[in-house]
Tab-separated table of C-alpha atoms in Angstrom:
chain	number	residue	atom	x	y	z
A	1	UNK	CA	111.558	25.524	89.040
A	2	UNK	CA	110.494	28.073	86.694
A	3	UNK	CA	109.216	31.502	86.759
A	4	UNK	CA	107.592	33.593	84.280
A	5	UNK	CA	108.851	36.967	84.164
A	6	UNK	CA	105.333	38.553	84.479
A	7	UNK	CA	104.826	37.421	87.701
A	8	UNK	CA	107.303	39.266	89.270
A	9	UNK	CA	105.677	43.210	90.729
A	10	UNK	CA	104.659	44.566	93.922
A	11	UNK	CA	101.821	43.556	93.743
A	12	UNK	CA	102.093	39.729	93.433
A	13	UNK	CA	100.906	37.192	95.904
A	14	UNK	CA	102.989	35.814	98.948
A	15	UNK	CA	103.316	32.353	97.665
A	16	UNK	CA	103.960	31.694	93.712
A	17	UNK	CA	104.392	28.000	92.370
A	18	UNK	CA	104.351	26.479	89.199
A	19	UNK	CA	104.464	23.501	87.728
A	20	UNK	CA	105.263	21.496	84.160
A	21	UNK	CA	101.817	19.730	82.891
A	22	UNK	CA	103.509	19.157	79.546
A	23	UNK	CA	106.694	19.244	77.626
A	24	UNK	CA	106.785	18.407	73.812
A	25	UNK	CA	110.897	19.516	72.942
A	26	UNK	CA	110.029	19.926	68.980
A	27	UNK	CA	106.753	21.462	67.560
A	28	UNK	CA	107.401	22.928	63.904
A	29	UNK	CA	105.347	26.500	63.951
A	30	UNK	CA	103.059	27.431	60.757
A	31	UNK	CA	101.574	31.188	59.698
A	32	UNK	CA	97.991	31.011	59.906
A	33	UNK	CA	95.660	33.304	57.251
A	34	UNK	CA	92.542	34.936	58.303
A	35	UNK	CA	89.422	32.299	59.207
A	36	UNK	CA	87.506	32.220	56.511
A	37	UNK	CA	84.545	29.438	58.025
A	38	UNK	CA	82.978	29.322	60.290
A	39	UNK	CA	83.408	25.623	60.869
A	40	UNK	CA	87.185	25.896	62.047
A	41	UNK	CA	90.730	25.724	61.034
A	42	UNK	CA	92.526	23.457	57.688
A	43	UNK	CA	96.169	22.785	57.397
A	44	UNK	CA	96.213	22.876	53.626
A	45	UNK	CA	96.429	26.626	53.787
A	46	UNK	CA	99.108	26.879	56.055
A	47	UNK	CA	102.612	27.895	55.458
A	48	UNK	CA	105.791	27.107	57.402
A	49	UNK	CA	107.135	30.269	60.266
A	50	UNK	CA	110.478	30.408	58.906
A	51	UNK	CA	113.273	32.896	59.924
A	52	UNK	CA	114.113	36.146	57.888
A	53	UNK	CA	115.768	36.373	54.740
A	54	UNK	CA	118.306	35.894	53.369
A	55	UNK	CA	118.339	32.798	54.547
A	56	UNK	CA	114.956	31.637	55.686
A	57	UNK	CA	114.542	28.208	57.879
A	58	UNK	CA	111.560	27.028	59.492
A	59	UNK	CA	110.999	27.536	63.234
A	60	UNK	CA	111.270	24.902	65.714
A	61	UNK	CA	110.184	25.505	69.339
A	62	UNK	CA	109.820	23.920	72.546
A	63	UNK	CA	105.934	23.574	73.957
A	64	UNK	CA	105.707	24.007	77.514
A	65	UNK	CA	102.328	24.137	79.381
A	66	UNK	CA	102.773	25.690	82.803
A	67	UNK	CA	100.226	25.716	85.651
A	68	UNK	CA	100.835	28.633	88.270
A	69	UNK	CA	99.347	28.700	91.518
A	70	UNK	CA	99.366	31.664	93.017
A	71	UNK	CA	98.232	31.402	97.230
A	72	UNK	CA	97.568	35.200	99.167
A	73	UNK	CA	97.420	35.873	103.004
A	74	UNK	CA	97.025	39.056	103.284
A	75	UNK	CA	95.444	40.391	106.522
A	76	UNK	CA	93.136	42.824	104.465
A	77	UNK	CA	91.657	40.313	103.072
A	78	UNK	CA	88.699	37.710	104.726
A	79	UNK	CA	90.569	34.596	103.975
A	80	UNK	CA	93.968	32.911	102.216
A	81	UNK	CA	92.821	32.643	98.435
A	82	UNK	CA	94.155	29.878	95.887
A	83	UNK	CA	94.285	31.300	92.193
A	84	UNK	CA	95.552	29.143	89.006
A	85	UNK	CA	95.896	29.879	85.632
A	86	UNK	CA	97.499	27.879	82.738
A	87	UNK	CA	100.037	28.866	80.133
A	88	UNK	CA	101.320	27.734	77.049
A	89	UNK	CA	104.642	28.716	76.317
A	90	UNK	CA	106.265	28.664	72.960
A	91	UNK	CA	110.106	28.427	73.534
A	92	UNK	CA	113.369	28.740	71.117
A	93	UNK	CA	114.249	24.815	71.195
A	94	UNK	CA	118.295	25.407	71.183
A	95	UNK	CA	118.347	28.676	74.219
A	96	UNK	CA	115.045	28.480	75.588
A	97	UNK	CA	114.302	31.822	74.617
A	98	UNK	CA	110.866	33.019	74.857
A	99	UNK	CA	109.144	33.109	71.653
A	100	UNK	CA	105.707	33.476	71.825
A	101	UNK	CA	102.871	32.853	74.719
A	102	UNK	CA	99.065	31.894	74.944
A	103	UNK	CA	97.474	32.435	78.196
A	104	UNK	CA	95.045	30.034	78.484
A	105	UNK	CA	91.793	31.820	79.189
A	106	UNK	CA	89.157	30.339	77.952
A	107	UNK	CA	89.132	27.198	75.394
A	108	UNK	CA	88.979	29.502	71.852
A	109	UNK	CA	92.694	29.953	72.775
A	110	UNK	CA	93.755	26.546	71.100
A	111	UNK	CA	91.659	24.662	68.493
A	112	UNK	CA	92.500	21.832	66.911
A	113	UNK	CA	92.311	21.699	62.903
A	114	UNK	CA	89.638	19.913	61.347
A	115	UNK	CA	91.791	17.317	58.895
A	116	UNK	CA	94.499	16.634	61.796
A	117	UNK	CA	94.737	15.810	65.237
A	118	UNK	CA	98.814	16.899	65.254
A	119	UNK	CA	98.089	20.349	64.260
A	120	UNK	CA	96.295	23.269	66.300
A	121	UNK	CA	95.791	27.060	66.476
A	122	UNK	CA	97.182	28.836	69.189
A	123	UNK	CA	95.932	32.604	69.940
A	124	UNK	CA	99.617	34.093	71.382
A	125	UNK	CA	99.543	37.314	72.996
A	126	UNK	CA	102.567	39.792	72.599
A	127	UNK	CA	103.597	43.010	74.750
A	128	UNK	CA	101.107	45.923	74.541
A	129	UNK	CA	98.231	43.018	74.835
A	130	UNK	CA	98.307	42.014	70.868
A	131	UNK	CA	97.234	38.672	69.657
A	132	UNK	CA	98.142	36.787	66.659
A	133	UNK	CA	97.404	33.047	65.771
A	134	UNK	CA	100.286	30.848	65.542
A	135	UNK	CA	100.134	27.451	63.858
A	136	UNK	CA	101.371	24.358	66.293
A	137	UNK	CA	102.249	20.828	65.002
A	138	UNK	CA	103.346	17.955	66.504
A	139	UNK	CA	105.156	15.609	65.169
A	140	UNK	CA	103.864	12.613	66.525
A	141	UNK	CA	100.098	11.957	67.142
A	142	UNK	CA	100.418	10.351	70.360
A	143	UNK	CA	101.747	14.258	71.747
A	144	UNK	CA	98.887	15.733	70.130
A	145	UNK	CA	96.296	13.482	72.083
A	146	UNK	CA	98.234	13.758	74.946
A	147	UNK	CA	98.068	17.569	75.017
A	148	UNK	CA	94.680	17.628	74.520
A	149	UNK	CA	94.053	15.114	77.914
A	150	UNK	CA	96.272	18.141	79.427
A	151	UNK	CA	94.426	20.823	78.272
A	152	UNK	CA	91.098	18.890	79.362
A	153	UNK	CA	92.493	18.475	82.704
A	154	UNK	CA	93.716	22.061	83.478
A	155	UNK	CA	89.902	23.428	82.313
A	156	UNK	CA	88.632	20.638	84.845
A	157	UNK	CA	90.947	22.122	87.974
A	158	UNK	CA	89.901	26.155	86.893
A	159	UNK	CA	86.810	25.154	87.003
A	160	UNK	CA	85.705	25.826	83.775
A	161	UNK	CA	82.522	24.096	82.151
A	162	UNK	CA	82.757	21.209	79.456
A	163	UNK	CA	79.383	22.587	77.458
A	164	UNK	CA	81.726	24.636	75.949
A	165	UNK	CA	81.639	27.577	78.543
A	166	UNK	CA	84.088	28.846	80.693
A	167	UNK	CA	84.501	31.139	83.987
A	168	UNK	CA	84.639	34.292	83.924
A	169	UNK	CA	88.012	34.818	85.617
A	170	UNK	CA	91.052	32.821	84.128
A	171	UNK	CA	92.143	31.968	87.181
A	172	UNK	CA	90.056	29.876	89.522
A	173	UNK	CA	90.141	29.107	93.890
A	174	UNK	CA	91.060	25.780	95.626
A	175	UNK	CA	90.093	25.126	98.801
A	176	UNK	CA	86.296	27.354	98.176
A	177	UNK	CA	87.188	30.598	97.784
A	178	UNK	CA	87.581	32.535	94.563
A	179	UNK	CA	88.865	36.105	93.714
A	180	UNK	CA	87.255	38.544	91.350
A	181	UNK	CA	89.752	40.393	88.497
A	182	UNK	CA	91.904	43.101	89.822
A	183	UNK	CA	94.352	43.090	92.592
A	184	UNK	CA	92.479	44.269	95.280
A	185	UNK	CA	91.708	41.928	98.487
A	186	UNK	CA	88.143	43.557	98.842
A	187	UNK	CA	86.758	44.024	95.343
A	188	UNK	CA	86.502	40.557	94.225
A	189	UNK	CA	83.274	39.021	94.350
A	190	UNK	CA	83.729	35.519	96.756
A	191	UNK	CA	81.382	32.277	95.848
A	192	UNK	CA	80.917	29.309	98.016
A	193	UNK	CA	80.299	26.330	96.144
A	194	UNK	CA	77.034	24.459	97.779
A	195	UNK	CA	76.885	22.133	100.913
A	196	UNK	CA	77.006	18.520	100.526
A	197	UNK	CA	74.015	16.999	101.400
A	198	UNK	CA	74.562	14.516	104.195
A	199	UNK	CA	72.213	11.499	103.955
A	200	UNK	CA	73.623	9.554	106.366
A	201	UNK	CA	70.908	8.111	108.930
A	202	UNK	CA	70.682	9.893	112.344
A	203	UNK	CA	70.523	7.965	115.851
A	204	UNK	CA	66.964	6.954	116.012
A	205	UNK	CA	66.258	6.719	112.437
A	206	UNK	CA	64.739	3.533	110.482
A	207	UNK	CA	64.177	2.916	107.297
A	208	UNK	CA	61.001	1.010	106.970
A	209	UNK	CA	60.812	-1.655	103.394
A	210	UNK	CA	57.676	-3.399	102.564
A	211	UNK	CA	58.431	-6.798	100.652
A	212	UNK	CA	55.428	-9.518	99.821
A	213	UNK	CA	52.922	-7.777	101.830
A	214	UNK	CA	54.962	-7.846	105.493
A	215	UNK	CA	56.409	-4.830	106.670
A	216	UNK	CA	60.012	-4.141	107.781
A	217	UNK	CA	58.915	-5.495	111.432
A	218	UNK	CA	56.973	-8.587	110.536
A	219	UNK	CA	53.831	-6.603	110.699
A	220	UNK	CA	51.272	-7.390	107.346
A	221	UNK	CA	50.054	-4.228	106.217
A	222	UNK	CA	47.114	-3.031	106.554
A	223	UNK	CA	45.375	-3.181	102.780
A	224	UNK	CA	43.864	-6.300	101.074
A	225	UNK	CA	45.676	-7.277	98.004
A	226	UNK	CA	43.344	-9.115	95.295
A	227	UNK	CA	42.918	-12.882	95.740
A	228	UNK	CA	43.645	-12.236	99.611
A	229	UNK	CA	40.854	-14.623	101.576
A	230	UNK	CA	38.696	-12.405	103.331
A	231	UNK	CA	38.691	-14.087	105.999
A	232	UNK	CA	41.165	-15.455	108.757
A	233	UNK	CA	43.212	-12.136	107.789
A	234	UNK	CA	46.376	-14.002	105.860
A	235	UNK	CA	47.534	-12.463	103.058
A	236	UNK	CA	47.892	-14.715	100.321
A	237	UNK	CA	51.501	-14.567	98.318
A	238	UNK	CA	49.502	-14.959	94.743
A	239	UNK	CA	46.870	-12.918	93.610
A	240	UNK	CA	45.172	-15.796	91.702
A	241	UNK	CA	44.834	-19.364	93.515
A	242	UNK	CA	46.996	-22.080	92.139
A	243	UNK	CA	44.726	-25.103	90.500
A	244	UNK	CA	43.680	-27.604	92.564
A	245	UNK	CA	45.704	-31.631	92.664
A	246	UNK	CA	44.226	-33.786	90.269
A	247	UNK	CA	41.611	-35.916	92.112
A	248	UNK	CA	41.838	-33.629	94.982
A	249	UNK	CA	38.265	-32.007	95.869
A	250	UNK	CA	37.647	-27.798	94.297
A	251	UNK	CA	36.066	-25.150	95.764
A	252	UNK	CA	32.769	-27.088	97.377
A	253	UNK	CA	34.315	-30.524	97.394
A	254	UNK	CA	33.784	-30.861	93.406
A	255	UNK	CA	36.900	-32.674	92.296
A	256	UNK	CA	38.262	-32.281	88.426
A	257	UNK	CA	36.689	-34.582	85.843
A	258	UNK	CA	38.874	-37.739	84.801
A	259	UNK	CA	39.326	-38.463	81.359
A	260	UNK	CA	38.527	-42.568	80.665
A	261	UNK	CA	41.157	-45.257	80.433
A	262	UNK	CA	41.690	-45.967	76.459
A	263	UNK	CA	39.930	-49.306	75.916
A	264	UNK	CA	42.357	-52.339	75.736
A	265	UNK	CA	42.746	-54.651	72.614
A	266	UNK	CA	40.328	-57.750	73.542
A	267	UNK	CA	37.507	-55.028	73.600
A	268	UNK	CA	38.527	-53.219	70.604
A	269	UNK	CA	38.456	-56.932	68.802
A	270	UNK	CA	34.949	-57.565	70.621
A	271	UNK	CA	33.359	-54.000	69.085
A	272	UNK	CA	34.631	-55.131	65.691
A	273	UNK	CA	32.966	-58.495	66.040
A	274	UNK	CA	29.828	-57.160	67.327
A	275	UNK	CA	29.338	-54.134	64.193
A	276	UNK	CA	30.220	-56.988	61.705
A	277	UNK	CA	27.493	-59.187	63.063
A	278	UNK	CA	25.430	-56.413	62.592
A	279	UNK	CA	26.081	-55.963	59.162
A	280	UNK	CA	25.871	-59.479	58.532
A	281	UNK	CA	22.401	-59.399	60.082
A	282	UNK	CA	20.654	-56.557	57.873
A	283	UNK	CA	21.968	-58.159	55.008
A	284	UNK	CA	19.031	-60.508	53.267
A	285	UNK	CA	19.131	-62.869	50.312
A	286	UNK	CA	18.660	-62.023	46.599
A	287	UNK	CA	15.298	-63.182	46.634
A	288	UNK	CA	14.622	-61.607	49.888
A	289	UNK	CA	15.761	-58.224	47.879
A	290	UNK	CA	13.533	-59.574	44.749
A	291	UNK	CA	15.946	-60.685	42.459
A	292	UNK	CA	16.177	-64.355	40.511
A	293	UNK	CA	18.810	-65.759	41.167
A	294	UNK	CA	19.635	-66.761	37.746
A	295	UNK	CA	20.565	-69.880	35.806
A	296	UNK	CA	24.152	-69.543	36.834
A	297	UNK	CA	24.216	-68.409	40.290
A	298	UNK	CA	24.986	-65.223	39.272
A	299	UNK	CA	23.674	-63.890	42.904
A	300	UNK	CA	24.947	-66.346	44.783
């Protein structure tokens, strides 16, 4: 298990553990210039961290991110208190030597470039509390998505909100309690996070459902719904009455009319016979109609 060197004063907690979130063993390490938009951070100005001269070589680290949980029982104070931070540590990849650090405060602290997802800006903060921004790239995608789910994760456990606010403390309580800045047991301002609301039915308790009409016990409720027989009391299921059977007798015993069968052949054949006879019959002759019938018939 290991320790980070700042931890250890007088004034540190009882209990002090930490543990390895993530481990990337090579991330090559770039100079970052000044922001000049507002919009975020570009790898195409960045230039490689190399050693000094005379002979210069890039810089190759080790990425740790460390969680430290940091437990107190101190009589002075009310209760035990549960306090984590995060860390990301930038290590020498051949002696593990401590090259640069980024406490994880608030989510500023590491942005991720616009054109890359292998490639971030780290704020690391040196002795006398100076802070520089350190270039950070991976050099395999898959570790840069997979630090992000880590980062994501330790924001979630701090306590820290996603709409891209944070606590105020960088160090947040497990178990409901949480301690102000400072080392004091009494100064700290304490928050309780809210009941749960328990919505569990009581002895006694019923929960009473209406469905068609009848209540939960069988019992029809009290209004009239439309198409509901006024008399007799019993509700109707439909609102509008279904149409009566054909031939079956309507409201006062009038049943539907009935359309005629279609007539058969014979009478269709008697009809036609009939109208021709009658055709026949208010025809006349040509002398009836005053015309001669001609030398050669030509009426006939």
């Amino acid at each position: 298990m290991s320790t980070n060197p700042s931890l250890n004063s007088d004034s540190d907690p009882d209990t002090t553990i930490q543990r390895i979130l993530f481990l990337s063993p090579r991330v090559h390490i770039y100079t970052v210039p000044p922001l000049t938009s507002t919009k975020g951070y570009t790898t195409t100005a960045w230039t490689p961290f190399t050693t000094p001269p005379p002979q210069p070589t890039p810089i190759i680290c080790r990425l740790r991110v460390i969680e430290t949980s940091s437990s107190s029982s101190a009589p002075a104070a009310a209760a035990a208190t549960n306090t984590i931070s995060t860390e990301i540590l930038l290590e020498d990849a051949d002696s593990a030597d401590l090259f640069a650090a980024c406490p994880y405060t608030s989510p500023p602290c590491v942005e991720p470039t616009l054109d890359s997802a292998r490639f971030f800006a780290l704020t690391v903060q040196g002795e006398g509390g100076r802070k520089a921004v350190l270039g950070v790239g991976f050099e395999e995608r898959g570790e840069g998505c997979e630090f992000v789910d880590v980062l994501r994760g330790a924001r979630r456990v701090m306590g820290w909100r996603e709409e891209g606010g944070w606590s105020s403390s960088s160090s947040s309580s497990r178990g409901g309690m949480a301690g102000g800045g400072g080392g004091g047991g009494g100064s700290g301002a304490r928050t309780e996070p809210g009941r749960k609301k328990d919505w569990s039915l009581k002895d006694g308790e019923m929960i009473r459902v209406e469905i068609g009409g009848v209540s939960g016990k069988g019992e029809k409720s009290g209004g009239r719904r439309n198409g509901d027989p006024g008399e007799g009391g019993e509700g109707a299921l439909f609102s509008i009455k279904p149409p009566p059977p054909p031939g079956g007798g309507g409201e006062g015993g009038e049943g539907l009319p009935l359309l005629p069968p279609p007539p058969s052949a014979k009478e269709v054949k008697a009809e036609r016979r009939r109208s021709r006879g009658t055709v026949e019959a208010e025809k006349g002759s040509a002398a009836e109609l005053g015309f001669d019938d001609g030398e050669f018939g030509e009426f006939q």
